Short mmCIF file of C-alpha atoms and ligand atoms in Angstrom, two decimals:
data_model
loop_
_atom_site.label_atom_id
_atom_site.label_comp_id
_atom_site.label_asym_id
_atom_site.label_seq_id
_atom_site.Cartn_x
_atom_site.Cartn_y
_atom_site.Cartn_z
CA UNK A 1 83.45 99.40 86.18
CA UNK A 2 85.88 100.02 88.95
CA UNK A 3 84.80 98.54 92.36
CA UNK A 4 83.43 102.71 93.53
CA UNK A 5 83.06 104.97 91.57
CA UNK A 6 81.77 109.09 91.86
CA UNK A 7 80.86 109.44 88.20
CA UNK A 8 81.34 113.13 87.27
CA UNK A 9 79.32 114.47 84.04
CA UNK A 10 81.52 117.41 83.23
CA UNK A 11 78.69 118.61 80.37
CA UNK A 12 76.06 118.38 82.85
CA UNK A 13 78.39 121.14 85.19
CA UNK A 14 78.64 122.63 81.68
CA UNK A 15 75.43 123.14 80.57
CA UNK A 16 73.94 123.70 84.09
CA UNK A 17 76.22 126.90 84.61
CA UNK A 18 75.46 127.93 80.93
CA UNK A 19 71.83 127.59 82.13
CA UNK A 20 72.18 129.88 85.10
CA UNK A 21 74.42 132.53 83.07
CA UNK A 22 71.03 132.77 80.58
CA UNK A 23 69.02 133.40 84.00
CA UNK A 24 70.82 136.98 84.67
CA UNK A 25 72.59 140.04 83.56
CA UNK A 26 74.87 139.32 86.05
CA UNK A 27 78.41 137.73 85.55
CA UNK A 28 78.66 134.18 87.23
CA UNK A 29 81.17 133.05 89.89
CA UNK A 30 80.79 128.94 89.96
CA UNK A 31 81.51 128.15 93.50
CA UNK A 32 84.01 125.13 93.44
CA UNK A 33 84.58 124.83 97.74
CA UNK A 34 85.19 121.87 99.31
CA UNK A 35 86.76 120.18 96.14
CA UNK A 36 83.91 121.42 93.85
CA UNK A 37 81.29 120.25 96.12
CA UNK A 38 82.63 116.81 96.00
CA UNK A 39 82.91 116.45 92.51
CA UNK A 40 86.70 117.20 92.05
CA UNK A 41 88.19 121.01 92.37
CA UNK A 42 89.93 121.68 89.29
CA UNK A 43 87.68 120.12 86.69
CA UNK A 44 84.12 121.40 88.27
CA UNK A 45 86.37 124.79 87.60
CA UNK A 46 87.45 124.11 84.32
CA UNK A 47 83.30 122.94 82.68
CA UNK A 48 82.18 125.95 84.77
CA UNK A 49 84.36 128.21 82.95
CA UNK A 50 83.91 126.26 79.64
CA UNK A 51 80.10 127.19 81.01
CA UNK A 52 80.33 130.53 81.02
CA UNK A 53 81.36 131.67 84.63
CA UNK A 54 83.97 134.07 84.76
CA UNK A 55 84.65 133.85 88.03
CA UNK A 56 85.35 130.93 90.47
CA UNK A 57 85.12 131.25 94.34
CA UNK A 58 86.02 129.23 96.85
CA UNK A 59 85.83 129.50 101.19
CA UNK A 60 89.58 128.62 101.68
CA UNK A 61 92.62 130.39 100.58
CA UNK A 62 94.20 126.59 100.04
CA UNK A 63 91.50 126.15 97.17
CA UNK A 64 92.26 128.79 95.32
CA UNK A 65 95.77 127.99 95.41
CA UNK A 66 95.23 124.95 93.97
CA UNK A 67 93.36 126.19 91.19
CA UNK A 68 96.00 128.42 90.49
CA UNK A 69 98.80 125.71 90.35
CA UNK A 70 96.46 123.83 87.98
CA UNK A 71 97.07 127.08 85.82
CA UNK A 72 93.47 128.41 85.96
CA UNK A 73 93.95 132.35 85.88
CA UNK A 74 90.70 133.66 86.55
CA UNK A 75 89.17 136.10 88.85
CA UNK A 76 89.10 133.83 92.37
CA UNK A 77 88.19 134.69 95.08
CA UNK A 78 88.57 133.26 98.26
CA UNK A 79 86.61 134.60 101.85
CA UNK A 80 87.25 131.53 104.73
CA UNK A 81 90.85 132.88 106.63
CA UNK A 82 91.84 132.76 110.53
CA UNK A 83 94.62 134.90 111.64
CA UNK A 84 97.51 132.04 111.58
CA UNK A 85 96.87 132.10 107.76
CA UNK A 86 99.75 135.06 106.61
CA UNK A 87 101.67 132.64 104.68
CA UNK A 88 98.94 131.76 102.71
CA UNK A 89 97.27 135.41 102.38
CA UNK A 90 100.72 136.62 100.81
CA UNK A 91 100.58 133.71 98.53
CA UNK A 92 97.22 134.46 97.62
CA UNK A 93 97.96 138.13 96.92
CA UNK A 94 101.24 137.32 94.85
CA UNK A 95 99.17 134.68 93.19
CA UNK A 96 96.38 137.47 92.21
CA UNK A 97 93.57 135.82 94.09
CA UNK A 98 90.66 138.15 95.50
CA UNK A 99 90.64 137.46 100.01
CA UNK A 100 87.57 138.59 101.56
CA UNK A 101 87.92 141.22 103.99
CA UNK A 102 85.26 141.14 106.71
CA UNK A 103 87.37 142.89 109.97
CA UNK A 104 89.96 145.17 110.74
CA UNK A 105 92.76 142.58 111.73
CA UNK A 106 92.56 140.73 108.27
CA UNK A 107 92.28 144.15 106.03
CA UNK A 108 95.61 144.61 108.18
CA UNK A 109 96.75 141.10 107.27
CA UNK A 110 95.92 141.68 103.65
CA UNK A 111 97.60 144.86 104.13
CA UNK A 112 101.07 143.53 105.12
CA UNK A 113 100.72 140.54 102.48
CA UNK A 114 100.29 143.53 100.15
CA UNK A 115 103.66 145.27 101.40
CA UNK A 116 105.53 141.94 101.44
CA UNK A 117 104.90 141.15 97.82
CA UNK A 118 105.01 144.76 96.75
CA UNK A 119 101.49 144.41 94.79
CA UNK A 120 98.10 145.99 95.32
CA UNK A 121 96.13 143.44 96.82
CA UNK A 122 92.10 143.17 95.91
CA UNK A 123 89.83 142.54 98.60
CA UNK A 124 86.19 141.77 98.65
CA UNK A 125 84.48 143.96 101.44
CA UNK A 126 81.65 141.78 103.72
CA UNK A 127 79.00 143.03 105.47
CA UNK A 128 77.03 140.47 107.53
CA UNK A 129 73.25 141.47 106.50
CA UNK A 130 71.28 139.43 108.67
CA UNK A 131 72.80 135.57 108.56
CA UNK A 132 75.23 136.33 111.53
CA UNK A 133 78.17 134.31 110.15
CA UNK A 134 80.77 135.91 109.00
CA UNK A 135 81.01 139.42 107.78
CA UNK A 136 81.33 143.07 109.27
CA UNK A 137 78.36 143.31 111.77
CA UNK A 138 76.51 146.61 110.28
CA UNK A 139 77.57 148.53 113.59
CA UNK A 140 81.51 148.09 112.90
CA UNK A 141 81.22 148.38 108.98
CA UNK A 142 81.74 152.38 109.16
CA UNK A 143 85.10 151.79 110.11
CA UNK A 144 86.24 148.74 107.87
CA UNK A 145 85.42 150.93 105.05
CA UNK A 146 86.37 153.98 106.13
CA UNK A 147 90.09 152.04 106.86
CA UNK A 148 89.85 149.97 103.12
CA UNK A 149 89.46 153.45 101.44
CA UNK A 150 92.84 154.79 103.71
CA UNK A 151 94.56 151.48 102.59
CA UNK A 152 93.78 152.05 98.74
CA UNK A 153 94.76 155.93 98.87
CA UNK A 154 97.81 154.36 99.88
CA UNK A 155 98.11 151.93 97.15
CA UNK A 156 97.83 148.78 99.53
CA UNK A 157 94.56 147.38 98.60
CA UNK A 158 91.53 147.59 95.92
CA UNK A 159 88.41 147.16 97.52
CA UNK A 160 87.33 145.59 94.46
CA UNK A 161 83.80 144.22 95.84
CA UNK A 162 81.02 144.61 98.52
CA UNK A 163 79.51 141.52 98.89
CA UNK A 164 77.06 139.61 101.25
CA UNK A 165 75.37 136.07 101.84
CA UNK A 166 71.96 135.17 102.86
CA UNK A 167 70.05 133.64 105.45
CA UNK A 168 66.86 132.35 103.58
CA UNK A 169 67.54 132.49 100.13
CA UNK A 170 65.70 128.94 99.30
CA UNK A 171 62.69 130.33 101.18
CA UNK A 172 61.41 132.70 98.49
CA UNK A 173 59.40 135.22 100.23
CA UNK A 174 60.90 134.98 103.29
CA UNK A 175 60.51 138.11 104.88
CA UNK A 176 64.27 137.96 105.74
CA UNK A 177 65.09 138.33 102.17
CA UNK A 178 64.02 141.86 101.75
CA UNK A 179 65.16 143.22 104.59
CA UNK A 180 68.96 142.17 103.72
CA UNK A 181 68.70 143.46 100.10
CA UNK A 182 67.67 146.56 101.71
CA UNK A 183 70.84 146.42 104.39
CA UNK A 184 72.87 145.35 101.41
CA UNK A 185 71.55 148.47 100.17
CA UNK A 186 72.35 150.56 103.04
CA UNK A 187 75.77 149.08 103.63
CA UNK A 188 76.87 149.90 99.63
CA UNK A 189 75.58 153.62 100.88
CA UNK A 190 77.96 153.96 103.65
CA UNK A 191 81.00 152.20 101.34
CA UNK A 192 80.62 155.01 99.23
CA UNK A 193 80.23 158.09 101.42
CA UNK A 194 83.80 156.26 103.03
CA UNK A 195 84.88 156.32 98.86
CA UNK A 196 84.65 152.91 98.00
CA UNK A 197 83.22 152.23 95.25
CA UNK A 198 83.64 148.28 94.08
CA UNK A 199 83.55 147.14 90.96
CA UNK A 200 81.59 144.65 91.90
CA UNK A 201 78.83 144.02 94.80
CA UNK A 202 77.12 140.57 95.52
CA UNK A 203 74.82 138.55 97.43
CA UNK A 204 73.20 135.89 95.51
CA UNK A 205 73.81 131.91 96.07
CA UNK A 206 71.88 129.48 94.17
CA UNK A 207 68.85 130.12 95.90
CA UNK A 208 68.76 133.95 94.87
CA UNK A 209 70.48 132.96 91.31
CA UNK A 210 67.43 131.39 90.50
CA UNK A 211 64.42 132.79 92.10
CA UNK A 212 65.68 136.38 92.65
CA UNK A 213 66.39 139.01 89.94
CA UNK A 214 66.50 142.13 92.65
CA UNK A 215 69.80 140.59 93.91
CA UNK A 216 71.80 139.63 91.03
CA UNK A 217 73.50 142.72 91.79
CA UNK A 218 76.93 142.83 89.11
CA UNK A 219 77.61 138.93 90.35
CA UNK A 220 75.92 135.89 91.33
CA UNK A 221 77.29 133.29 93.17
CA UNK A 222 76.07 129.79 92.82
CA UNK A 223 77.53 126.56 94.38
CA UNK A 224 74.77 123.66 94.03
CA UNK A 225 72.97 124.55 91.06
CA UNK A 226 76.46 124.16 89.57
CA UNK A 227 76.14 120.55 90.17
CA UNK A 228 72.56 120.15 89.05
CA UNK A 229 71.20 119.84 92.75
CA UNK A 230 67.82 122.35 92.94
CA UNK A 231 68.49 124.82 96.12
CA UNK A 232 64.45 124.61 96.38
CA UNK A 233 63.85 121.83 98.39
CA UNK A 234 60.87 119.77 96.46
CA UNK A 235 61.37 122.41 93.94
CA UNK A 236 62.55 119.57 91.82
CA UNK A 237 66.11 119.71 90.00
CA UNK A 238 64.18 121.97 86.74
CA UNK A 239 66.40 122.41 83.79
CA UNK A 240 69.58 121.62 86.16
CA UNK A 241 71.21 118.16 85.39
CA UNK A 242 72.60 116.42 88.35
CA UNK A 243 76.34 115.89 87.80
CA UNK A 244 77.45 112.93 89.94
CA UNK A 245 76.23 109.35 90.22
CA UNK A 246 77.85 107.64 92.40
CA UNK A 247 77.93 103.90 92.13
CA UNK A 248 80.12 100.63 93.40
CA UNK A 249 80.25 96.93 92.22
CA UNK A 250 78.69 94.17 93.87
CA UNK A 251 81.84 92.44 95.76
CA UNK A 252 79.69 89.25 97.39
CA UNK A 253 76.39 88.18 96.22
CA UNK A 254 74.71 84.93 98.13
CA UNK A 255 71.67 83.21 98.86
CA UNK A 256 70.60 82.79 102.38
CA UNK A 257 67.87 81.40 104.96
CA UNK A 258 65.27 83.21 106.46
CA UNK A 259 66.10 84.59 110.09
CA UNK A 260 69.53 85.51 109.08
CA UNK A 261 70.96 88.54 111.07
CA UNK A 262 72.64 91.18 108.80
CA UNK A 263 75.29 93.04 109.52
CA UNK A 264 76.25 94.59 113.17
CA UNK A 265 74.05 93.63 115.55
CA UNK A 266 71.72 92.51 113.33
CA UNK A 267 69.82 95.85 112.79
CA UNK A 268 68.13 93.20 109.87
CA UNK A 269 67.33 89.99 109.72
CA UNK A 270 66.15 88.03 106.39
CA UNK A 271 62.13 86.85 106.38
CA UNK A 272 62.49 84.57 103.91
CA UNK A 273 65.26 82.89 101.78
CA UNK A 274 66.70 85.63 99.97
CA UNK A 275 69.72 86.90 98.48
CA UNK A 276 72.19 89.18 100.09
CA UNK A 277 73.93 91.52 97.99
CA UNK A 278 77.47 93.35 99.15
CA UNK A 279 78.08 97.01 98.37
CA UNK A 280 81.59 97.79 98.76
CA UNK A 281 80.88 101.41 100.46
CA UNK A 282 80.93 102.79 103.73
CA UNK A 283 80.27 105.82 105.85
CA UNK A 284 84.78 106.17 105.23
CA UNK A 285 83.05 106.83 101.43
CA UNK A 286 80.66 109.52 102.72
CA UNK A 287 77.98 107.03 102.83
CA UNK A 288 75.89 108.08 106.19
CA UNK A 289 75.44 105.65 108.77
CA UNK A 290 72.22 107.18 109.55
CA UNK A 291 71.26 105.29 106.18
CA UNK A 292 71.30 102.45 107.68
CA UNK A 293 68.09 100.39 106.74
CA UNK A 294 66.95 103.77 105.09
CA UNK A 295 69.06 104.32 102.80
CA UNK A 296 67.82 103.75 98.92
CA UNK A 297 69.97 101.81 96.32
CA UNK A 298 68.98 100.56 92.65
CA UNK A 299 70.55 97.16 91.71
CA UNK A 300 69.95 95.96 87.59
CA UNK A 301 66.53 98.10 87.75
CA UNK A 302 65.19 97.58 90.89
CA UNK A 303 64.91 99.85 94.22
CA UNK A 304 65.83 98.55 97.36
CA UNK A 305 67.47 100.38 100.80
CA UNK A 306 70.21 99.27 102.72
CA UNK A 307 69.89 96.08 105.26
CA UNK A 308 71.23 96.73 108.49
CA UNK A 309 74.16 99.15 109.45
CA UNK A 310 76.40 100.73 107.32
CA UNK A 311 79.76 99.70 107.74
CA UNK A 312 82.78 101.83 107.53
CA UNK A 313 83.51 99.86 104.55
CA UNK A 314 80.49 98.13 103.26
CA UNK A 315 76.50 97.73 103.81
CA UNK A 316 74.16 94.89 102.54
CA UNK A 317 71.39 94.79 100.57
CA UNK A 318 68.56 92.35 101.18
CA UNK A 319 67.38 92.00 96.86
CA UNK A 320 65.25 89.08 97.65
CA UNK A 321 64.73 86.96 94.38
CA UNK A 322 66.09 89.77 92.24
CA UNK A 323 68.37 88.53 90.10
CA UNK A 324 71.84 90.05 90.62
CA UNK A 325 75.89 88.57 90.21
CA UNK A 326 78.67 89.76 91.79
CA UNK A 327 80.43 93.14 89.95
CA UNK A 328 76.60 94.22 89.02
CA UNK A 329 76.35 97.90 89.63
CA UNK A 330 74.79 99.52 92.56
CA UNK A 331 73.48 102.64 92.26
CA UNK A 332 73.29 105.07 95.28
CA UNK A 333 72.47 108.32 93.62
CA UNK A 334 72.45 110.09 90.16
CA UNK A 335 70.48 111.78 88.23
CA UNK A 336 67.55 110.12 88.52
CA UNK A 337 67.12 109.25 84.68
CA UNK A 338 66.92 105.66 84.82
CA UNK A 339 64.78 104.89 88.00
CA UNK A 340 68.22 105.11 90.16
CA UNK A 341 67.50 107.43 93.68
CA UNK A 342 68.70 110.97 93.55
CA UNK A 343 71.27 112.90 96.50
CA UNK A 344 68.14 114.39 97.10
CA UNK A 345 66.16 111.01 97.75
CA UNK A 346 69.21 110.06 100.15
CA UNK A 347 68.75 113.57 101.90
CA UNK A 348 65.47 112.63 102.63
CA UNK A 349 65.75 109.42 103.93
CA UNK A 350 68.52 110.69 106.80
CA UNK A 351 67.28 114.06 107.23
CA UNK A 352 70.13 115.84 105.71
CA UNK A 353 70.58 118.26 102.10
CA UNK A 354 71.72 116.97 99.01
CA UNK A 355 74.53 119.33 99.96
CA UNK A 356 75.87 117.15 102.47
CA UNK A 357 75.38 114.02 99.96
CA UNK A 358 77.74 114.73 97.71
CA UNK A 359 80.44 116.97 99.28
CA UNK A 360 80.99 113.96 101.98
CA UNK A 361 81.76 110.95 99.19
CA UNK A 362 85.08 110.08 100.28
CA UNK A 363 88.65 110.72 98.83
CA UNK A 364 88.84 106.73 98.12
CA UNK A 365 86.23 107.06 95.89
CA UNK A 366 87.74 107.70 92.56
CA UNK A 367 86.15 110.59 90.90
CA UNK A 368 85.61 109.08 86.81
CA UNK A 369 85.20 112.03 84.85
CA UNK A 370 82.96 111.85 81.86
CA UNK A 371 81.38 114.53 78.80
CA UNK A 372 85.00 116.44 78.90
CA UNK A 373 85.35 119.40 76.58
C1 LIG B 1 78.71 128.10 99.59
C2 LIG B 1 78.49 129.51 99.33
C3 LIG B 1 77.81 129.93 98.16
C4 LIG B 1 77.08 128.96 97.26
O1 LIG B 1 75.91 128.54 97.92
P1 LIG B 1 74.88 127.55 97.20
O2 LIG B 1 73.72 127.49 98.13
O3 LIG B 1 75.58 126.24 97.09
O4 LIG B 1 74.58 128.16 95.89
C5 LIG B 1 77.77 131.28 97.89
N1 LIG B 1 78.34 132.18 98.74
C6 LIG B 1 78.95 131.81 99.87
C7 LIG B 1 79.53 132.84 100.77
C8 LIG B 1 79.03 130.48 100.22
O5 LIG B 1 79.62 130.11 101.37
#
């Protein structure tokens, strides 16, 4: 094995998107931000397609140019754009990428991308139902819509969706959830009476994909279920497959007194003769230096946690009398299968999501993709 490693099971992605498409009469859009959630932009696109999504969205414009110059021609769209973006916003429209359109100054943007390329752009309408993020606050939506429906009489744009995103969606019941289906609702009313009517509206995440019919809508949007990671905390991963393990080599191994200090400032110290095992990855890999001491790893079949700080580089592992060799494989996180900790057991020990997990493992961690199509 290569000294890291952020092993990607393409199938998994596969069959957990194939798996979600089953779930609903809704068309899927695999969310692939932030390099596919860590697992690699262009091929998380390519098994979710191979899937069954139809659709791939990402939050920055920059994304879904880069899917597009890896050839995928899809339905993208892309809703994460500040004002010094034009450049990219006409590249996006010439490029046939979807922008989400949540105020007046970027429906103008979109609208003079539209004129510079001399195509109709399509723009995905957002109304901010309750999370306070982004999105048209309810009070200034009237307007938005009633100016999209001027721009497409005029040939600029195609308000081709109304969408939204929640606020509680992995807290099913949550009275929060019903009252933004119902603004959702409301908001879709007002589109209309302005005369837009999109093709498509939507609102579900991961969350909602798989615990909430009544907001499928015409498209459902999920991100971590793509990758096998449950939404529902302690709701257990289900039928999803975790897609990444990631894993490293043991560079040192040695045997050592007891009362050794480990590591900076010693955060450890050894309590008997034992063996100290090196894992060549650091919070520069994503690994968090919260994890320090916490943090669980599985060497040859056994669990242990970290010893001591987490280095930028490296962290030690304390295995005892376990026997282990130097290029032995340590496990952080995968699917769980074999014994090995999940993202989700590393969330727990640092107080963090799995989320955060795997979307932080670092760009010098080579990405080794296996179960291609
Ligand atoms: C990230 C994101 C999603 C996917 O969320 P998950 O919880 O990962 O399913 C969907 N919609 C929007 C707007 C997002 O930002």
């Amino acid at each position: 094995m290569l000294r890291t490693e952020a092993v990607v099971d393409l199938a998994a992605i596969r069959a957990n998107v194939a798996t979600l498409r089953a779930g609903t009469a809704a068309d899927v859009m695999a969310i692939v931000k932030a390099d596919g959630y860590g697992h690699g932009l262009v091929q998380s696109a390519r098994a979710a397609l191979a899937g069954g999504a139809t659709w791939l969205g990402t939050a920055t414009i920059d994304e879904a140019l880069a899917l597009r110059a890896a050839g995928l021609t899809e339905p993208v769209l892309a809703w994460l754009w500040t004002p010094g973006e034009q450049a990219a916003v006409q590249r996006a429209v010439a490029d046939g990428i979807d922008v989400s359109v949540s105020s007046g100054w970027q429906l103008d943007a979109v609208r003079a991308a539209a004129t510079a390329t001399g195509r109709t752009a399509r723009v995905h309408l957002k109304i901010d139902t309750g999370l306070s993020r982004n999105g048209s606050y309810v009070t200034d939506w009237p307007e938005l819509v009633a100016a999209a429906a001027k721009a497409q009489a005029a040939g600029e744009v195609q308000a081709y969706g109304v969408w939204s995103h929640f606020a509680y969606a992995d807290q099913p019941g949550h009275p929060t959830i019903a009252r933004q289906i119902a603004a959702f609702g409301d908001a879709l009313e007002v589109a209309e009476r302005a005369g837009v009517r999109p093709a498509v509206r939507h609102l579900a995440n991961s969350a909602a994909t798989l615990s909430l019919p009544q907001a499928h809508f015409d498209l459902v949007r999920p991100g971590i279920a793509v990758y096998g990671l449950s939404p529902m905390p302690g709701a257990g991963d289900g039928p999803l497959v975790p897609a990444m393990t990631l894993r490293a080599a043991l560079a040192s191994v040695k045997r050592v007194a007891a009362g050794e200090g480990v590591s900076y400032a010693h955060a450890y110290t050894t309590t008997r003769e034992s063996t100290l095992a090196l894992v060549p990855l650091g919070y520069a890999d994503g690994v968090p230096r919260h994890a320090s001491d916490v943090g669980p790893v599985s060497i040859n079949g056994a669990r242990f946690t970290v010893s001591g700080r987490v280095c930028m580089d490296q962290f030690v592992v304390d295995v005892g009398d376990h026997p282990v060799a130097p290029g032995d494989a340590a496990l952080l996180f995968g699917p769980g299968r074999d014994g090995e900790p999940t993202a989700h057991d590393w969330a727990e020990a640092i107080g963090t999501i799995h989320y955060e997990i795997v979307t932080r493992v670092g760009a010098r961690v080579p990405r080794v993709y296996v179960g291609e199509v």
